[in-house]
XYZ file of C-alpha atoms in Angstrom:
715
model
C -68.839 48.498 -3.202
C -70.957 45.655 -4.478
C -72.301 45.386 -7.914
C -75.992 44.429 -7.993
C -79.569 45.615 -7.412
C -80.828 47.426 -4.387
C -79.098 48.925 -1.378
C -76.351 47.086 0.507
C -75.100 46.779 4.046
C -71.320 46.510 4.475
C -71.119 45.557 0.787
C -73.466 42.562 0.992
C -76.605 42.610 -1.284
C -79.988 42.734 0.531
C -82.313 39.753 0.105
C -85.244 40.298 -2.298
C -88.876 39.244 -1.414
C -89.986 36.096 -3.208
C -93.302 36.434 -5.185
C -93.077 33.213 -7.113
C -95.891 31.298 -5.369
C -98.584 34.157 -5.372
C -98.181 34.690 -9.133
C -98.520 30.991 -9.765
C -101.719 30.823 -7.670
C -103.240 33.724 -9.656
C -102.488 32.068 -12.958
C -104.098 28.834 -11.811
C -107.223 30.824 -10.804
C -107.384 32.538 -14.237
C -107.197 29.153 -15.880
C -110.113 27.898 -13.840
C -112.276 30.921 -14.899
C -111.237 30.633 -18.528
C -112.224 26.973 -18.598
C -115.810 27.992 -18.997
C -115.237 30.052 -22.119
C -117.191 28.973 -25.164
C -114.335 28.973 -27.530
C -111.982 25.969 -26.984
C -109.251 27.394 -29.206
C -108.965 30.523 -27.105
C -108.738 28.511 -23.985
C -105.908 26.388 -25.431
C -103.902 29.417 -26.590
C -104.325 31.152 -23.258
C -103.201 27.983 -21.370
C -100.022 27.700 -23.482
C -99.125 31.302 -22.917
C -99.666 31.026 -19.223
C -97.601 27.788 -19.035
C -94.673 29.601 -20.646
C -95.015 32.489 -18.227
C -95.172 30.086 -15.285
C -91.999 28.257 -16.378
C -90.021 31.465 -16.712
C -91.247 32.712 -13.364
C -90.285 29.483 -11.652
C -86.756 29.648 -13.144
C -86.354 33.225 -11.949
C -87.554 32.271 -8.493
C -85.019 29.399 -8.386
C -82.126 31.730 -9.285
C -83.252 34.251 -6.722
C -83.330 31.527 -4.052
C -79.776 30.326 -4.895
C -78.419 33.856 -4.779
C -80.101 34.524 -1.480
C -78.657 31.350 0.073
C -75.189 32.118 -1.259
C -75.292 35.625 0.155
C -76.134 34.256 3.598
C -73.187 31.882 3.402
C -71.000 34.759 2.242
C -71.873 36.847 5.306
C -70.879 34.059 7.638
C -67.765 33.227 5.553
C -66.650 36.857 5.530
C -67.066 37.242 9.270
C -64.760 34.301 9.907
C -62.259 35.117 7.167
C -61.692 38.697 8.300
C -60.183 37.302 11.479
C -57.640 35.090 9.650
C -56.841 36.970 6.442
C -55.732 40.285 5.052
C -58.784 40.620 2.816
C -61.865 38.686 1.723
C -63.500 38.896 -1.642
C -66.154 37.632 -4.015
C -65.486 37.220 -7.723
C -68.016 36.752 -10.511
C -66.862 34.511 -13.332
C -68.175 34.708 -16.856
C -66.107 32.533 -19.086
C -62.511 33.787 -18.893
C -63.638 37.116 -17.448
C -63.290 37.412 -13.676
C -64.632 40.593 -12.102
C -64.559 41.709 -8.501
C -68.052 41.720 -6.977
C -66.842 42.934 -3.616
C -63.706 42.978 -1.545
C -63.090 43.830 2.087
C -60.047 44.341 4.294
C -56.572 45.596 3.444
C -56.818 44.881 -0.259
C -56.457 48.467 -1.396
C -53.666 49.210 1.077
C -51.734 46.162 -0.057
C -52.255 46.331 -3.824
C -52.774 50.069 -4.307
C -55.904 49.396 -6.403
C -59.634 49.672 -5.788
C -62.082 47.007 -6.994
C -63.393 49.343 -9.707
C -59.850 49.986 -11.005
C -59.200 46.283 -11.172
C -62.407 45.608 -13.118
C -61.766 48.519 -15.458
C -58.223 47.272 -16.247
C -59.237 43.747 -17.207
C -60.605 42.169 -14.094
C -59.063 40.132 -11.294
C -56.663 38.235 -13.546
C -54.875 41.452 -14.553
C -53.750 41.774 -10.941
C -52.269 38.252 -10.827
C -48.669 37.490 -11.872
C -48.604 36.099 -15.399
C -47.117 32.778 -14.221
C -49.943 32.225 -11.727
C -53.059 33.191 -13.749
C -53.876 29.596 -14.600
C -55.291 29.213 -11.068
C -58.314 31.283 -12.116
C -59.016 29.703 -15.490
C -62.325 27.883 -15.924
C -60.402 24.592 -15.998
C -58.052 25.535 -13.153
C -57.941 24.196 -9.590
C -61.294 25.852 -8.703
C -63.163 23.799 -11.289
C -63.133 20.850 -8.868
C -66.221 22.304 -7.068
C -64.479 21.861 -3.729
C -62.916 24.541 -1.530
C -59.161 24.708 -2.170
C -56.042 26.568 -1.128
C -53.887 28.211 -3.757
C -50.738 30.310 -3.575
C -50.195 33.033 -6.141
C -48.479 36.349 -6.640
C -50.146 39.755 -7.004
C -48.315 42.620 -8.737
C -49.028 45.849 -6.811
C -49.300 49.328 -8.253
C -45.672 49.892 -7.239
C -44.591 46.878 -9.248
C -43.868 44.759 -6.204
C -44.597 41.043 -6.208
C -46.419 39.848 -3.118
C -47.348 36.286 -2.311
C -50.873 35.408 -1.080
C -52.277 32.201 0.253
C -55.931 32.065 -0.796
C -58.607 29.884 0.792
C -61.143 29.901 -2.080
C -64.584 28.342 -2.377
C -66.297 28.096 -5.788
C -70.043 28.558 -6.351
C -71.569 26.531 -9.160
C -74.553 27.383 -11.359
C -77.888 25.608 -11.075
C -76.667 22.820 -13.315
C -73.587 22.317 -11.138
C -71.363 22.373 -14.231
C -70.000 25.905 -14.229
C -68.330 28.146 -11.647
C -70.177 31.423 -11.427
C -68.617 32.900 -8.277
C -65.530 32.518 -6.089
C -65.474 33.487 -2.464
C -62.065 33.702 -0.852
C -59.956 34.881 2.034
C -56.380 35.824 1.102
C -53.438 36.083 3.470
C -50.227 37.929 2.612
C -47.512 35.287 2.962
C -44.692 37.183 1.265
C -42.532 37.073 4.401
C -43.180 33.334 4.728
C -42.290 32.751 1.084
C -39.121 34.790 1.447
C -38.193 32.775 4.511
C -38.905 29.549 2.647
C -36.776 30.723 -0.274
C -33.973 31.725 2.066
C -34.256 28.332 3.741
C -34.120 26.576 0.368
C -31.035 28.559 -0.604
C -29.434 27.792 2.737
C -30.259 24.112 2.352
C -28.883 24.166 -1.161
C -25.643 25.760 0.012
C -25.517 23.313 2.894
C -26.018 20.377 0.551
C -23.320 21.729 -1.723
C -20.984 22.182 1.220
C -21.792 18.738 2.577
C -21.293 17.299 -0.885
C -17.966 19.102 -1.203
C -16.833 17.958 2.221
C -17.959 14.427 1.474
C -16.125 14.473 -1.849
C -13.021 15.884 -0.195
C -13.233 13.303 2.577
C -13.701 10.535 0.011
C -10.724 11.835 -1.965
C -8.516 11.840 1.130
C -9.840 8.436 2.137
C -9.172 6.940 -1.284
C -5.674 8.426 -1.444
C -4.673 6.783 1.828
C -1.938 4.198 1.451
C -3.698 1.782 3.802
C -6.909 -0.145 3.273
C -9.725 1.342 5.391
C -12.906 -0.558 6.246
C -15.973 0.476 8.225
C -17.538 -2.711 9.558
C -20.893 -3.493 11.177
C -19.989 -5.198 14.487
C -23.201 -7.261 14.465
C -22.580 -9.304 11.319
C -19.142 -8.180 10.136
C -20.484 -6.684 6.890
C -18.708 -3.793 5.204
C -20.400 -0.405 5.534
C -17.765 1.467 3.543
C -14.297 0.844 2.058
C -11.718 3.002 0.305
C -10.046 2.539 -3.079
C -6.876 1.143 -1.523
C -8.891 -1.704 -0.028
C -10.393 -2.416 -3.446
C -6.965 -2.498 -5.092
C -5.446 -4.593 -2.313
C -8.209 -7.219 -2.451
C -9.048 -7.137 -6.167
C -12.767 -6.282 -5.721
C -14.869 -3.265 -6.675
C -16.422 -1.154 -3.925
C -19.885 -2.411 -4.865
C -18.729 -6.024 -4.532
C -17.100 -5.448 -1.169
C -20.159 -3.710 0.236
C -22.087 -6.935 -0.387
C -19.500 -8.974 1.540
C -18.380 -9.279 5.131
C -14.997 -9.604 6.791
C -15.075 -13.405 6.607
C -14.824 -13.142 2.834
C -11.358 -11.564 2.968
C -9.847 -13.002 6.162
C -8.158 -16.409 6.116
C -9.387 -16.992 9.673
C -12.125 -15.247 11.636
C -10.445 -12.124 13.001
C -10.021 -11.861 16.721
C -11.327 -8.287 16.770
C -14.794 -9.434 15.611
C -15.319 -11.507 18.736
C -18.015 -10.009 21.001
C -15.666 -10.255 23.994
C -13.268 -7.835 22.260
C -15.852 -5.120 21.674
C -15.704 -3.762 25.230
C -11.922 -3.521 24.990
C -12.161 -1.764 21.627
C -14.396 0.870 23.192
C -11.560 1.758 25.563
C -8.616 1.588 23.170
C -7.638 0.535 19.677
C -5.764 -2.716 19.141
C -3.214 -3.771 16.509
C -2.640 -7.303 15.335
C -1.402 -9.283 12.348
C -3.488 -11.538 10.147
C -3.754 -12.774 6.572
C -6.090 -11.408 3.899
C -7.303 -13.367 0.887
C -7.167 -11.714 -2.547
C -9.892 -12.263 -5.105
C -7.559 -14.588 -7.047
C -7.148 -16.796 -3.972
C -3.643 -15.823 -2.889
C -3.108 -14.748 0.695
C -0.847 -12.047 2.069
C 0.043 -10.780 5.556
C -1.425 -7.543 6.890
C -1.161 -5.469 10.019
C -4.598 -4.288 11.173
C -5.392 -1.467 13.611
C -9.011 -1.614 14.847
C -11.016 0.852 16.917
C -14.655 1.711 17.644
C -16.095 4.874 16.078
C -19.588 6.275 16.510
C -21.530 7.470 13.472
C -25.159 8.583 13.298
C -25.788 7.420 16.846
C -24.372 3.913 16.354
C -21.028 2.214 17.017
C -19.037 0.797 14.110
C -15.648 -0.884 13.804
C -13.016 1.073 11.899
C -10.207 -1.172 10.597
C -7.047 0.139 8.926
C -5.018 -2.595 7.213
C -1.501 -2.349 5.800
C 0.064 -5.053 3.661
C 3.339 -6.169 5.254
C 4.587 -8.716 2.720
C 7.836 -6.822 2.135
C 8.351 -6.309 5.840
C 7.864 -10.015 6.487
C 10.295 -10.851 3.720
C 12.759 -8.352 5.142
C 12.405 -9.921 8.579
C 13.137 -13.317 7.045
C 16.132 -11.866 5.228
C 17.415 -10.173 8.370
C 17.048 -13.438 10.258
C 18.861 -15.194 7.425
C 21.588 -12.546 7.453
C 21.870 -12.905 11.202
C 22.212 -16.667 10.822
C 24.794 -16.177 8.086
C 26.710 -13.758 10.275
C 26.602 -16.301 13.075
C 27.810 -18.975 10.681
C 30.572 -16.627 9.574
C 31.696 -16.054 13.144
C 31.465 -19.783 13.792
C 33.431 -20.567 10.629
C 36.140 -18.088 11.569
C 36.347 -19.583 15.054
C 36.446 -23.119 13.724
C 39.099 -22.130 11.199
C 41.262 -20.622 13.929
C 40.911 -23.648 16.165
C 41.557 -26.078 13.313
C 44.435 -24.126 11.809
C 46.555 -24.300 14.957
C 46.694 -28.110 15.050
C 47.039 -28.188 11.266
C 50.235 -26.177 11.624
C 51.975 -28.776 13.733
C 50.322 -31.757 12.002
C 51.476 -30.682 8.545
C 54.868 -29.429 9.591
C 55.597 -32.335 11.926
C 54.645 -34.797 9.191
C 56.895 -32.918 6.792
C 59.666 -32.972 9.408
C 59.319 -36.710 9.965
C 59.312 -37.342 6.203
C 62.600 -35.494 5.991
C 64.115 -37.575 8.749
C 62.963 -41.095 7.701
C 65.382 -42.970 5.412
C 64.192 -43.653 1.887
C 64.152 -47.423 2.351
C 61.165 -47.100 4.698
C 58.873 -46.566 1.697
C 55.691 -47.917 3.311
C 56.121 -45.623 6.290
C 56.840 -42.660 4.047
C 53.712 -43.410 1.940
C 51.594 -43.493 5.085
C 52.979 -40.137 6.181
C 52.422 -38.612 2.744
C 48.780 -39.794 2.795
C 48.368 -38.294 6.237
C 49.838 -35.032 4.986
C 47.502 -35.118 1.943
C 44.507 -35.554 4.253
C 45.658 -32.677 6.430
C 46.126 -30.478 3.356
C 42.554 -31.323 2.311
C 41.317 -30.199 5.718
C 43.417 -27.047 5.293
C 41.747 -26.299 1.926
C 38.262 -26.807 3.377
C 39.031 -24.462 6.248
C 40.440 -21.934 3.813
C 37.236 -22.059 1.746
C 35.151 -21.531 4.868
C 37.251 -18.524 5.807
C 36.805 -17.071 2.341
C 33.041 -16.976 2.794
C 33.238 -15.924 6.432
C 35.359 -12.823 5.832
C 33.632 -9.575 6.733
C 36.341 -7.427 5.125
C 36.356 -7.060 1.358
C 39.700 -6.862 -0.430
C 39.580 -6.160 -4.163
C 42.427 -7.335 -6.373
C 43.381 -9.634 -9.245
C 41.481 -12.918 -9.052
C 41.592 -16.050 -11.188
C 37.916 -16.898 -11.604
C 38.807 -20.557 -12.181
C 40.194 -20.852 -8.656
C 37.161 -19.081 -7.202
C 34.855 -21.374 -9.187
C 36.657 -24.486 -7.988
C 36.329 -23.320 -4.393
C 32.594 -22.686 -4.849
C 32.155 -26.081 -6.516
C 33.760 -27.807 -3.541
C 31.373 -26.058 -1.162
C 28.342 -26.948 -3.313
C 29.531 -30.463 -4.079
C 27.236 -32.187 -1.576
C 24.143 -30.537 -3.110
C 25.217 -31.310 -6.678
C 26.434 -34.906 -6.559
C 23.011 -36.481 -5.879
C 21.329 -34.468 -8.625
C 23.637 -34.093 -11.612
C 27.067 -34.661 -13.141
C 29.337 -31.643 -12.885
C 31.319 -30.790 -16.003
C 33.977 -28.101 -16.405
C 35.107 -26.375 -19.603
C 37.727 -23.696 -18.926
C 39.713 -21.770 -21.542
C 43.473 -21.865 -21.097
C 44.198 -18.192 -21.692
C 41.861 -16.655 -19.147
C 43.174 -13.374 -17.722
C 42.472 -12.454 -14.103
C 39.637 -10.140 -13.146
C 39.513 -7.438 -10.534
C 37.229 -8.881 -7.880
C 36.765 -9.574 -4.190
C 36.049 -12.579 -2.026
C 32.330 -11.928 -2.589
C 32.668 -13.229 -6.150
C 32.686 -16.710 -4.646
C 29.293 -15.944 -3.086
C 27.915 -15.207 -6.573
C 29.189 -18.503 -8.011
C 28.070 -20.501 -4.977
C 24.538 -19.096 -5.165
C 24.251 -19.849 -8.900
C 25.559 -23.394 -8.380
C 23.080 -24.006 -5.553
C 20.215 -22.691 -7.692
C 21.269 -24.981 -10.531
C 21.332 -27.973 -8.169
C 17.933 -27.142 -6.662
C 16.333 -26.949 -10.136
C 17.049 -30.666 -10.605
C 15.182 -33.420 -8.754
C 17.349 -35.724 -6.664
C 17.941 -39.333 -7.646
C 18.894 -39.164 -11.326
C 22.360 -37.690 -11.248
C 23.546 -39.639 -14.302
C 20.713 -38.270 -16.443
C 21.337 -34.595 -15.603
C 24.303 -32.289 -15.730
C 25.568 -28.925 -14.574
C 28.088 -27.391 -16.961
C 30.508 -24.721 -15.711
C 32.394 -22.773 -18.386
C 34.996 -20.004 -18.376
C 35.589 -18.076 -21.592
C 37.633 -15.019 -22.573
C 35.583 -12.811 -24.881
C 36.677 -9.344 -26.136
C 38.236 -8.048 -22.957
C 35.744 -9.737 -20.679
C 35.658 -13.031 -18.831
C 32.389 -14.957 -19.146
C 31.548 -17.512 -16.470
C 28.616 -19.738 -17.453
C 26.645 -22.027 -15.132
C 24.159 -24.136 -17.085
C 21.797 -26.804 -15.768
C 19.370 -29.322 -17.277
C 16.679 -28.579 -14.687
C 13.045 -27.501 -14.872
C 13.682 -24.064 -16.362
C 11.907 -20.759 -15.706
C 8.772 -19.602 -17.550
C 8.912 -16.396 -19.590
C 6.475 -14.537 -17.321
C 8.738 -15.156 -14.301
C 12.093 -14.707 -16.030
C 11.889 -10.906 -15.948
C 11.289 -10.879 -12.182
C 13.969 -13.247 -10.869
C 16.427 -10.432 -10.118
C 13.800 -8.447 -8.167
C 14.327 -8.377 -4.396
C 12.173 -10.900 -2.485
C 11.051 -12.691 -5.648
C 11.637 -16.433 -5.650
C 10.476 -19.402 -7.739
C 11.376 -21.853 -4.989
C 8.793 -23.402 -2.646
C 7.972 -21.711 0.658
C 10.849 -22.117 3.096
C 13.409 -22.849 0.376
C 14.506 -19.304 -0.428
C 14.315 -15.671 0.619
C 14.139 -14.227 -2.897
C 17.294 -12.151 -2.369
C 19.997 -14.464 -3.730
C 19.887 -13.414 -7.378
C 19.348 -9.771 -6.472
C 22.489 -9.846 -4.336
C 24.389 -11.682 -7.103
C 23.537 -8.959 -9.603
C 24.473 -6.192 -7.150
C 27.857 -7.799 -6.410
C 28.579 -8.378 -10.099
C 27.640 -4.828 -11.064
C 29.730 -3.392 -8.210
C 32.718 -5.172 -9.828
C 31.990 -3.526 -13.182
C 30.293 -6.585 -14.647
C 26.796 -7.910 -15.231
C 24.777 -11.104 -15.188
C 22.225 -12.414 -17.678
C 20.012 -15.469 -17.959
C 18.512 -17.733 -20.612
C 15.920 -20.380 -19.844
C 13.712 -22.906 -21.572
C 10.957 -24.576 -19.552
C 11.623 -28.295 -19.264
C 15.157 -28.021 -20.681
C 17.092 -25.908 -18.224
C 18.603 -22.516 -17.410
C 21.944 -20.813 -18.071
C 23.346 -17.892 -16.088
C 26.330 -15.985 -17.467
C 28.446 -13.704 -15.293
C 30.434 -11.115 -17.275
C 33.463 -9.502 -15.626
C 36.043 -7.067 -17.049
C 39.433 -8.735 -17.565
C 42.770 -7.355 -16.368
C 45.208 -7.381 -19.310
C 47.932 -5.036 -18.038
C 51.369 -6.501 -17.230
C 52.074 -10.062 -16.224
C 49.606 -10.237 -13.374
C 48.709 -13.822 -14.120
C 52.290 -14.976 -13.695
C 52.641 -13.052 -10.462
C 49.441 -14.508 -9.050
C 50.499 -18.105 -9.392
C 54.249 -17.778 -8.864
C 55.639 -19.084 -5.631
C 58.084 -17.237 -3.535
C 61.698 -17.720 -4.576
C 63.682 -20.254 -2.604
C 65.753 -18.806 0.157
C 69.125 -17.651 -1.060
C 70.644 -16.777 2.325
C 71.588 -19.869 4.297
C 73.285 -17.999 7.136
C 72.310 -18.911 10.645
C 69.801 -16.580 12.276
C 68.641 -16.079 15.824
C 64.872 -16.623 15.757
C 62.305 -15.988 18.496
C 58.977 -17.860 18.179
C 56.107 -16.442 20.298
C 52.891 -18.509 20.415
C 50.558 -19.498 23.233
C 50.155 -22.958 21.635
C 53.364 -24.861 22.478
C 52.737 -27.456 19.764
C 52.780 -24.750 17.079
C 55.908 -23.206 18.546
C 57.735 -26.539 18.694
C 56.680 -27.448 15.112
C 58.213 -24.185 13.854
C 61.299 -24.824 15.926
C 61.792 -28.301 14.419
C 61.674 -26.883 10.900
C 64.192 -24.106 11.628
C 66.602 -25.410 14.213
C 68.693 -27.396 11.743
C 70.067 -24.103 10.369
C 69.044 -21.475 12.905
C 69.088 -20.765 16.607
C 65.494 -20.864 17.831
C 64.082 -19.636 21.158
C 60.463 -20.212 22.258
C 58.184 -17.938 24.301
C 54.702 -18.922 25.509
C 53.399 -15.351 25.549
C 54.215 -11.658 25.327
C 55.669 -11.403 28.813
C 58.202 -14.190 28.230
C 59.083 -12.731 24.840
C 59.876 -9.278 26.319
C 62.057 -10.882 28.986
C 64.059 -12.736 26.305
C 64.322 -9.629 24.090
C 65.701 -7.630 27.034
C 68.464 -10.193 27.624
C 69.183 -11.572 24.128
C 69.575 -10.388 20.559
C 67.304 -11.753 17.815
C 67.279 -11.374 14.022
C 63.647 -12.376 13.378
C 60.519 -12.721 15.544
C 57.638 -15.049 14.580
C 54.635 -13.919 16.664
C 51.045 -15.149 16.924
C 48.478 -12.341 16.609
C 45.794 -13.501 19.029
C 47.164 -14.476 22.454
C 45.789 -14.077 25.984
C 47.199 -11.467 28.396
C 49.234 -9.664 25.732
C 48.304 -9.879 22.067
C 50.831 -9.985 19.282
C 49.871 -6.400 18.424
C 50.611 -5.223 21.966
C 53.944 -7.028 21.890
C 54.803 -5.433 18.551
C 54.090 -1.914 19.837
C 56.186 -2.529 22.958
C 59.102 -3.955 20.934
C 58.839 -1.003 18.555
C 59.285 1.276 21.556
C 62.188 -0.705 23.018
C 63.960 -2.024 19.908
C 62.668 -0.338 16.735
C 65.012 -2.276 14.416
C 63.741 -5.630 15.677
C 60.116 -4.494 15.150
C 60.910 -4.198 11.452
C 61.755 -7.936 11.396
C 58.449 -9.190 12.881
C 56.485 -11.939 11.072
C 52.935 -12.329 12.327
C 51.359 -15.774 12.173
C 47.582 -16.041 12.496
C 44.726 -18.455 12.113
C 42.226 -15.605 11.704
C 41.801 -12.016 12.833
C 38.631 -12.001 14.931
C 38.452 -8.438 16.150
C 38.059 -5.302 14.007
C 41.198 -3.975 15.674
C 43.201 -7.028 14.565
C 41.836 -6.850 11.019
C 42.641 -3.163 10.733
C 46.145 -3.712 12.159
C 47.026 -6.467 9.695
C 45.546 -4.540 6.762
C 47.598 -1.412 7.502
C 50.783 -2.937 8.925
C 53.989 -3.090 6.870
C 55.054 -6.257 8.681
C 54.918 -9.714 7.145
C 51.934 -11.930 7.920
C 51.910 -15.691 7.496
C 48.520 -17.405 7.421
C 48.059 -20.676 9.277
C 48.450 -23.413 8.236
C 51.663 -22.750 6.314
C 54.142 -25.071 4.649
C 57.869 -25.374 5.439
C 58.600 -23.548 2.187
C 56.327 -20.655 3.209
C 58.040 -20.497 6.590
C 61.510 -20.413 5.048
C 60.512 -17.724 2.541
C 59.027 -15.552 5.281
C 62.167 -15.948 7.360
C 64.364 -14.839 4.463
C 62.194 -11.787 3.721
C 62.056 -10.760 7.370
C 65.830 -11.089 7.723
C 66.287 -8.576 4.866
C 63.840 -5.751 5.757
C 65.459 -3.278 3.372
C 64.495 -5.474 0.428
C 61.037 -6.149 1.844
C 58.071 -4.292 0.374
C 54.300 -4.423 0.573
C 54.398 -6.152 -2.828
C 56.402 -8.994 -1.275
C 53.887 -9.191 1.569
C 51.012 -9.501 -0.910
C 52.878 -12.314 -2.655
C 53.449 -13.982 0.682
C 49.762 -13.636 1.537
C 48.794 -15.158 -1.827
C 51.030 -18.163 -1.399
C 50.082 -18.808 2.210
C 46.380 -18.357 1.442
C 45.672 -15.239 3.476
């Protein structure tokens, strides 16, 4: 129900008749009549009173006209609003008081209140949620004089909060400065608001989930051991990189995202070429290239590249793995393969050289024994020839030492091993420095293997390479051997360039080298330390830049018994001068005849060119000793030995194997485990005679005698 004067239709006030103009005309007529009055003062007083009355009447007429026009607009507004809203209303505003003039629609059903109850309880604002009441303040959104849309909550009688979207239109007073009424159409949008809130919550959860998944993906990406790049195929710029890429290249992620692939690749990568893009769509490709670190150094990488589609666009995904260690390992494996080949070659050369050395040395010795003393010039020539042959023998023996694949550990005089290593390194040293030796006299042997020579050779080569060629007289390499508190110290000191302190702690690391590219694999010193430590010793280093470097190898000494005397003693001279029947089996007739010449003065010697001939002789004759070559065609010395052991076991006990080198694993294993004597080519007449005496007395023979024989003959 409306508040106001007069009856209403559907809650809208009826328009009042306007009497403003008739009253004004009457007043003007009165003034005309009064103008003829005799008393001027009365006329003036009457005119003033009538002017005041006229002004008030005109103001009332103006207000009545505004109200009437507003009510017409309200009728039209309500008719439209009822079609698009839950209720329409009109509010009268008086300062902060807002009363309901009229309301239509589902207002009471929705709120549970009538208009009168609302006005009695404090007006329209009492119905509004406390947080939304500012919309209806005199300085709120409606003070702008323009129609506006506001959302607010109404608290119903049941205490429920319901959202309304209100299309409100303010009505101003005659001055246009103050809102006196609000007409509005309100729509219940609670369901919409709830849907919006649910959507916001869902979006929030989705954002949290996306953020979690992104963080988890980033964590996995950054923990990857390979560098991962996402690259724009158009310009090669980085779209994203992981932490591994940042660490590998020395840049921050922000810095890399401002760069492109050309900034880290030594050469433009093949996979960035436009012609490769079609292939990358079909399959990923792997290739090797070089990356450039921030500090300028380059390193090899293996890169796998594929095309991946993100957000409707194709990008290049590159996964790079640093392969520096693998490359170094490949170099080392190639070096090891070359060394193995050299070892096989050295063993083959030694075998082929040792056979002629046997008959050269022994034939020269035989001739020297036959030439009368008065032929001094001829004897000197033969002795020089024998000295040259012995030098060749020593060189071959040194080569065999470094070519051996088997490793025998026993008492070793480090001075002999050092001298052998010095001879092998002599050609590298002599153009760079003077070599000086300082060995103690009372140096006990150490328990070591043939690989000890590899340690000394590597240290000598490093010392030589630290000195520039051409000034040998101004530089030196000093080799020392000292006995210190139960240990033997081998020092190799040079006057070369030295090693800086920051590099000194890394020189024993695998693959680390201070030499120029192509001059070293970076494994030499690491291997030296491993060999030394496997022998119970250690290796240390001192260096001063510009003055030189000293390496010291420490090895535990053997002090038990008289090992030193045993190591250097020669076999005793033969005591038994009885004549023996000797069979010599060798596929090289020159070797066989050289042995025969040395023995036939005292013994009966028969020759066989192979295993078949030897078996035929053994079946028909009796022999005291058999000298047999190990490696022969058709039937090896091992095969012959096994057959003789089956046919004549006692003769098998008096075998002496002669060999220039055991090539096959089978031959090496046989000689290592056999109780038979073994004489290493080339041997001297004294070695041959000693072996013959030992073989002729098998009961007195022992493995200890065989080891002594091996030591003297050089095996």
